Amino acid sequence: MQDVRGAVAAPVADLMRRGREPVVVQTLRSTAAATIAYVVALQLSNETAPLTAPLTALLVVQVTLYNTLTTGIRRVNSVVVGVLIAIGFSALVGLSWWSLGLIILASLTVGQFVRVGEFVPEVAISAMLVLGVTRVGDTAWDRVLETLIGAVVGLLFNFVLAPPVWTDTAGESIEGLARRMRQLLLRSGEQLTTRTPPEKAAEQLHEARRLDNDIAEVDAALRQAEDSLRLNPRVREGLLNRILLRTGLDTLEICTVVLRVLARTLADLAKEREGERMFPQEVGVALQELLGHVADAVVSFAVLVTTQVSTNADAAEERLAEELRAAGASRDHVARLLLDGVRRDPRDWQLHGALLTEVNRILDELDMEHRGRRLMEELDRGTREQLAPRAWLDRVRGRFARGGGR
């Protein structure tokens, strides 16, 4: 009996967990908003199938409330302008190849002047759809009404049911990037204790360069998370959360650049030492240990950046501090070994120094004091940006007050 309960409980728990994911929530929100817009349009429009209303609602109900407010108006504007253009064409000409070309040209041209931004193509799309389904002006005006219904429903839906917050998704992306960096650092450390062919070292360099693509993907996820925090009534400390994630990604991005340079240094060293070890056994083992500590520190840093609960944040900070201390002690040991080795064999001393410098740069970026200063600077700047419009309003009120007194 217990086995049966366990077999049933596991899928149910998985379904509940997936039901709380932002993608699932957004899908349900969009479906509900479009359906409601269609039902309202059936009551107010003369069309038997007012599909423009749910279409507009789908466009307006964006992933984040900030995007809804910033792009919803432009989307509605583009659709309305397209419908108005179609009304004019439907009164003069029918649908043919040359009239289709003219309406596309007119729509794209007018779209540049009505400030719809990136939604210029939607002006032409709306005009073509309306011209294709109707030739009567009254019916085209129904399309305008449906567009407004869909826009209003979409906006109200986002205010009543706030969009999900995407910080968890962004946090998972940041941690995933850190773990890929960790694996690359560990594999680079393994090369230091064996005879590494230049081709294998070059593969590691190519993999380090591919981290740029990962950075772009994480940045896109983070921008979505930042937008989900703006103007969202479910979020109390949106500015702090945005800055924590953004500065964390900036630090990891710098570390990926340094990691790419480190991989290039190892590739050059493997080419210079082809057929032999890059370092003596003792030095290679010490360097491998050092890169292992650096790899763990990168992951601990990412966990600290993405941790929301204060108790977990304290544990993550303590873990990062331990890894940085271990990495610092290992770095000092490696520096002494490298110095002794250069005195005995000065070959490629500049590459040895570059390798140590690159490790120092990563540790400096992960240092908590360095991060604390960066956070304070960004918080001060963000606070000033938030207070700037309020200060402008205060100045305007003051001028009106002085004018009323006179």
Short mmCIF file of N, CA and C in Angstrom, two decimals, residues 26 29-35 37 51-80 118-119 122 126 144-164:
data_model
loop_
_atom_site.label_atom_id
_atom_site.label_comp_id
_atom_site.label_asym_id
_atom_site.label_seq_id
_atom_site.Cartn_x
_atom_site.Cartn_y
_atom_site.Cartn_z
N GLN A 26 3.20 31.43 -17.09
CA GLN A 26 3.01 32.37 -18.17
C GLN A 26 2.11 31.80 -19.26
N ARG A 29 -1.42 32.07 -17.99
CA ARG A 29 -1.86 33.45 -17.97
C ARG A 29 -2.24 33.92 -19.37
N SER A 30 -1.40 33.62 -20.35
CA SER A 30 -1.67 34.04 -21.72
C SER A 30 -2.95 33.41 -22.25
N THR A 31 -3.14 32.12 -21.95
CA THR A 31 -4.34 31.42 -22.40
C THR A 31 -5.59 32.04 -21.78
N ALA A 32 -5.55 32.29 -20.48
CA ALA A 32 -6.70 32.87 -19.80
C ALA A 32 -7.02 34.27 -20.31
N ALA A 33 -5.99 35.10 -20.50
CA ALA A 33 -6.22 36.47 -20.98
C ALA A 33 -6.82 36.48 -22.38
N ALA A 34 -6.30 35.62 -23.26
CA ALA A 34 -6.85 35.57 -24.62
C ALA A 34 -8.30 35.09 -24.62
N THR A 35 -8.60 34.10 -23.78
CA THR A 35 -9.97 33.59 -23.73
C THR A 35 -10.94 34.65 -23.20
N ALA A 37 -10.55 37.89 -23.33
CA ALA A 37 -10.69 38.94 -24.34
C ALA A 37 -11.67 38.51 -25.43
N LEU A 51 -11.50 37.46 -33.51
CA LEU A 51 -10.21 36.87 -33.14
C LEU A 51 -9.13 37.93 -32.93
N THR A 52 -9.36 39.16 -33.37
CA THR A 52 -8.36 40.20 -33.16
C THR A 52 -8.17 40.50 -31.68
N ALA A 53 -9.25 40.37 -30.90
CA ALA A 53 -9.15 40.64 -29.46
C ALA A 53 -8.22 39.66 -28.75
N PRO A 54 -8.40 38.33 -28.88
CA PRO A 54 -7.46 37.42 -28.23
C PRO A 54 -6.04 37.52 -28.79
N LEU A 55 -5.93 37.85 -30.09
CA LEU A 55 -4.60 38.03 -30.66
C LEU A 55 -3.88 39.19 -29.98
N THR A 56 -4.58 40.31 -29.80
CA THR A 56 -3.97 41.46 -29.14
C THR A 56 -3.65 41.16 -27.69
N ALA A 57 -4.53 40.44 -27.01
CA ALA A 57 -4.27 40.08 -25.61
C ALA A 57 -3.03 39.23 -25.49
N LEU A 58 -2.84 38.30 -26.41
CA LEU A 58 -1.63 37.47 -26.39
C LEU A 58 -0.38 38.32 -26.57
N LEU A 59 -0.46 39.35 -27.43
CA LEU A 59 0.70 40.21 -27.65
C LEU A 59 0.97 41.10 -26.45
N VAL A 60 -0.09 41.53 -25.76
CA VAL A 60 0.08 42.47 -24.66
C VAL A 60 0.53 41.78 -23.38
N VAL A 61 0.03 40.58 -23.13
CA VAL A 61 0.39 39.85 -21.91
C VAL A 61 1.81 39.31 -22.09
N GLN A 62 2.77 40.15 -21.75
CA GLN A 62 4.17 39.79 -21.92
C GLN A 62 4.67 38.97 -20.73
N VAL A 63 5.91 38.57 -20.83
CA VAL A 63 6.51 37.73 -19.78
C VAL A 63 6.60 38.50 -18.47
N THR A 64 6.86 39.80 -18.52
CA THR A 64 7.00 40.60 -17.32
C THR A 64 6.07 41.79 -17.38
N LEU A 65 5.71 42.31 -16.19
CA LEU A 65 4.86 43.49 -16.13
C LEU A 65 5.56 44.69 -16.74
N TYR A 66 6.86 44.81 -16.53
CA TYR A 66 7.62 45.93 -17.09
C TYR A 66 7.54 45.90 -18.61
N ASN A 67 7.72 44.72 -19.21
CA ASN A 67 7.62 44.62 -20.66
C ASN A 67 6.21 44.93 -21.14
N THR A 68 5.22 44.52 -20.36
CA THR A 68 3.84 44.81 -20.75
C THR A 68 3.60 46.30 -20.84
N LEU A 69 4.08 47.03 -19.83
CA LEU A 69 3.84 48.48 -19.80
C LEU A 69 4.66 49.21 -20.85
N THR A 70 5.86 48.72 -21.12
CA THR A 70 6.73 49.42 -22.07
C THR A 70 6.45 49.06 -23.52
N THR A 71 6.01 47.82 -23.77
CA THR A 71 5.79 47.40 -25.16
C THR A 71 4.32 47.26 -25.51
N GLY A 72 3.44 47.11 -24.50
CA GLY A 72 2.03 46.92 -24.80
C GLY A 72 1.43 48.09 -25.56
N ILE A 73 1.77 49.31 -25.14
CA ILE A 73 1.22 50.49 -25.81
C ILE A 73 1.70 50.56 -27.26
N ARG A 74 2.98 50.26 -27.48
CA ARG A 74 3.50 50.29 -28.85
C ARG A 74 2.85 49.20 -29.71
N ARG A 75 2.60 48.03 -29.10
CA ARG A 75 1.96 46.97 -29.86
C ARG A 75 0.53 47.38 -30.26
N VAL A 76 -0.22 47.91 -29.30
CA VAL A 76 -1.58 48.35 -29.61
C VAL A 76 -1.56 49.44 -30.67
N ASN A 77 -0.64 50.36 -30.55
CA ASN A 77 -0.52 51.44 -31.53
C ASN A 77 -0.26 50.89 -32.92
N SER A 78 0.63 49.90 -33.00
CA SER A 78 0.96 49.34 -34.32
C SER A 78 -0.25 48.64 -34.93
N VAL A 79 -1.02 47.91 -34.11
CA VAL A 79 -2.20 47.21 -34.63
C VAL A 79 -3.26 48.21 -35.07
N VAL A 80 -3.52 49.23 -34.27
CA VAL A 80 -4.53 50.22 -34.61
C VAL A 80 -4.16 50.96 -35.89
N GLU A 118 10.16 48.61 -32.45
CA GLU A 118 10.47 47.37 -33.16
C GLU A 118 9.24 46.68 -33.71
N PHE A 119 8.06 47.27 -33.52
CA PHE A 119 6.82 46.63 -33.97
C PHE A 119 6.32 47.19 -35.30
N GLU A 122 4.46 44.76 -37.48
CA GLU A 122 3.10 44.43 -37.06
C GLU A 122 2.08 45.39 -37.64
N SER A 126 -1.06 43.66 -39.46
CA SER A 126 -2.44 43.99 -39.11
C SER A 126 -3.22 44.49 -40.32
N VAL A 144 -10.88 47.48 -34.90
CA VAL A 144 -10.26 48.44 -33.98
C VAL A 144 -10.80 48.22 -32.56
N LEU A 145 -12.12 48.04 -32.46
CA LEU A 145 -12.72 47.79 -31.16
C LEU A 145 -12.16 46.52 -30.53
N GLU A 146 -12.03 45.47 -31.32
CA GLU A 146 -11.49 44.21 -30.80
C GLU A 146 -10.05 44.40 -30.32
N THR A 147 -9.30 45.19 -31.06
CA THR A 147 -7.91 45.45 -30.66
C THR A 147 -7.86 46.14 -29.31
N LEU A 148 -8.72 47.14 -29.13
CA LEU A 148 -8.75 47.85 -27.85
C LEU A 148 -9.21 46.94 -26.72
N ILE A 149 -10.18 46.07 -27.00
CA ILE A 149 -10.64 45.13 -25.98
C ILE A 149 -9.51 44.20 -25.56
N GLY A 150 -8.80 43.66 -26.53
CA GLY A 150 -7.69 42.77 -26.21
C GLY A 150 -6.60 43.48 -25.43
N ALA A 151 -6.33 44.74 -25.78
CA ALA A 151 -5.29 45.49 -25.07
C ALA A 151 -5.69 45.76 -23.63
N VAL A 152 -6.95 46.18 -23.43
CA VAL A 152 -7.41 46.48 -22.08
C VAL A 152 -7.42 45.23 -21.22
N VAL A 153 -7.92 44.13 -21.76
CA VAL A 153 -7.94 42.87 -21.00
C VAL A 153 -6.53 42.44 -20.64
N GLY A 154 -5.60 42.54 -21.61
CA GLY A 154 -4.22 42.14 -21.34
C GLY A 154 -3.57 42.98 -20.26
N LEU A 155 -3.78 44.29 -20.31
CA LEU A 155 -3.19 45.17 -19.30
C LEU A 155 -3.80 44.92 -17.92
N LEU A 156 -5.14 44.81 -17.86
CA LEU A 156 -5.79 44.56 -16.58
C LEU A 156 -5.39 43.20 -16.01
N PHE A 157 -5.22 42.24 -16.90
CA PHE A 157 -4.84 40.90 -16.45
C PHE A 157 -3.48 40.94 -15.77
N ASN A 158 -2.55 41.72 -16.32
CA ASN A 158 -1.21 41.80 -15.73
C ASN A 158 -1.22 42.57 -14.42
N PHE A 159 -2.14 43.52 -14.27
CA PHE A 159 -2.20 44.26 -13.01
C PHE A 159 -2.86 43.42 -11.92
N VAL A 160 -3.91 42.68 -12.28
CA VAL A 160 -4.62 41.87 -11.29
C VAL A 160 -3.80 40.64 -10.90
N LEU A 161 -3.27 39.94 -11.90
CA LEU A 161 -2.43 38.76 -11.67
C LEU A 161 -1.02 39.08 -12.17
N ALA A 162 -0.17 39.52 -11.27
CA ALA A 162 1.18 39.94 -11.65
C ALA A 162 1.95 38.79 -12.28
N PRO A 163 2.75 39.08 -13.31
CA PRO A 163 3.54 38.03 -13.96
C PRO A 163 4.53 37.40 -12.99
N PRO A 164 4.99 36.19 -13.30
CA PRO A 164 5.94 35.52 -12.41
C PRO A 164 7.29 36.22 -12.38
#
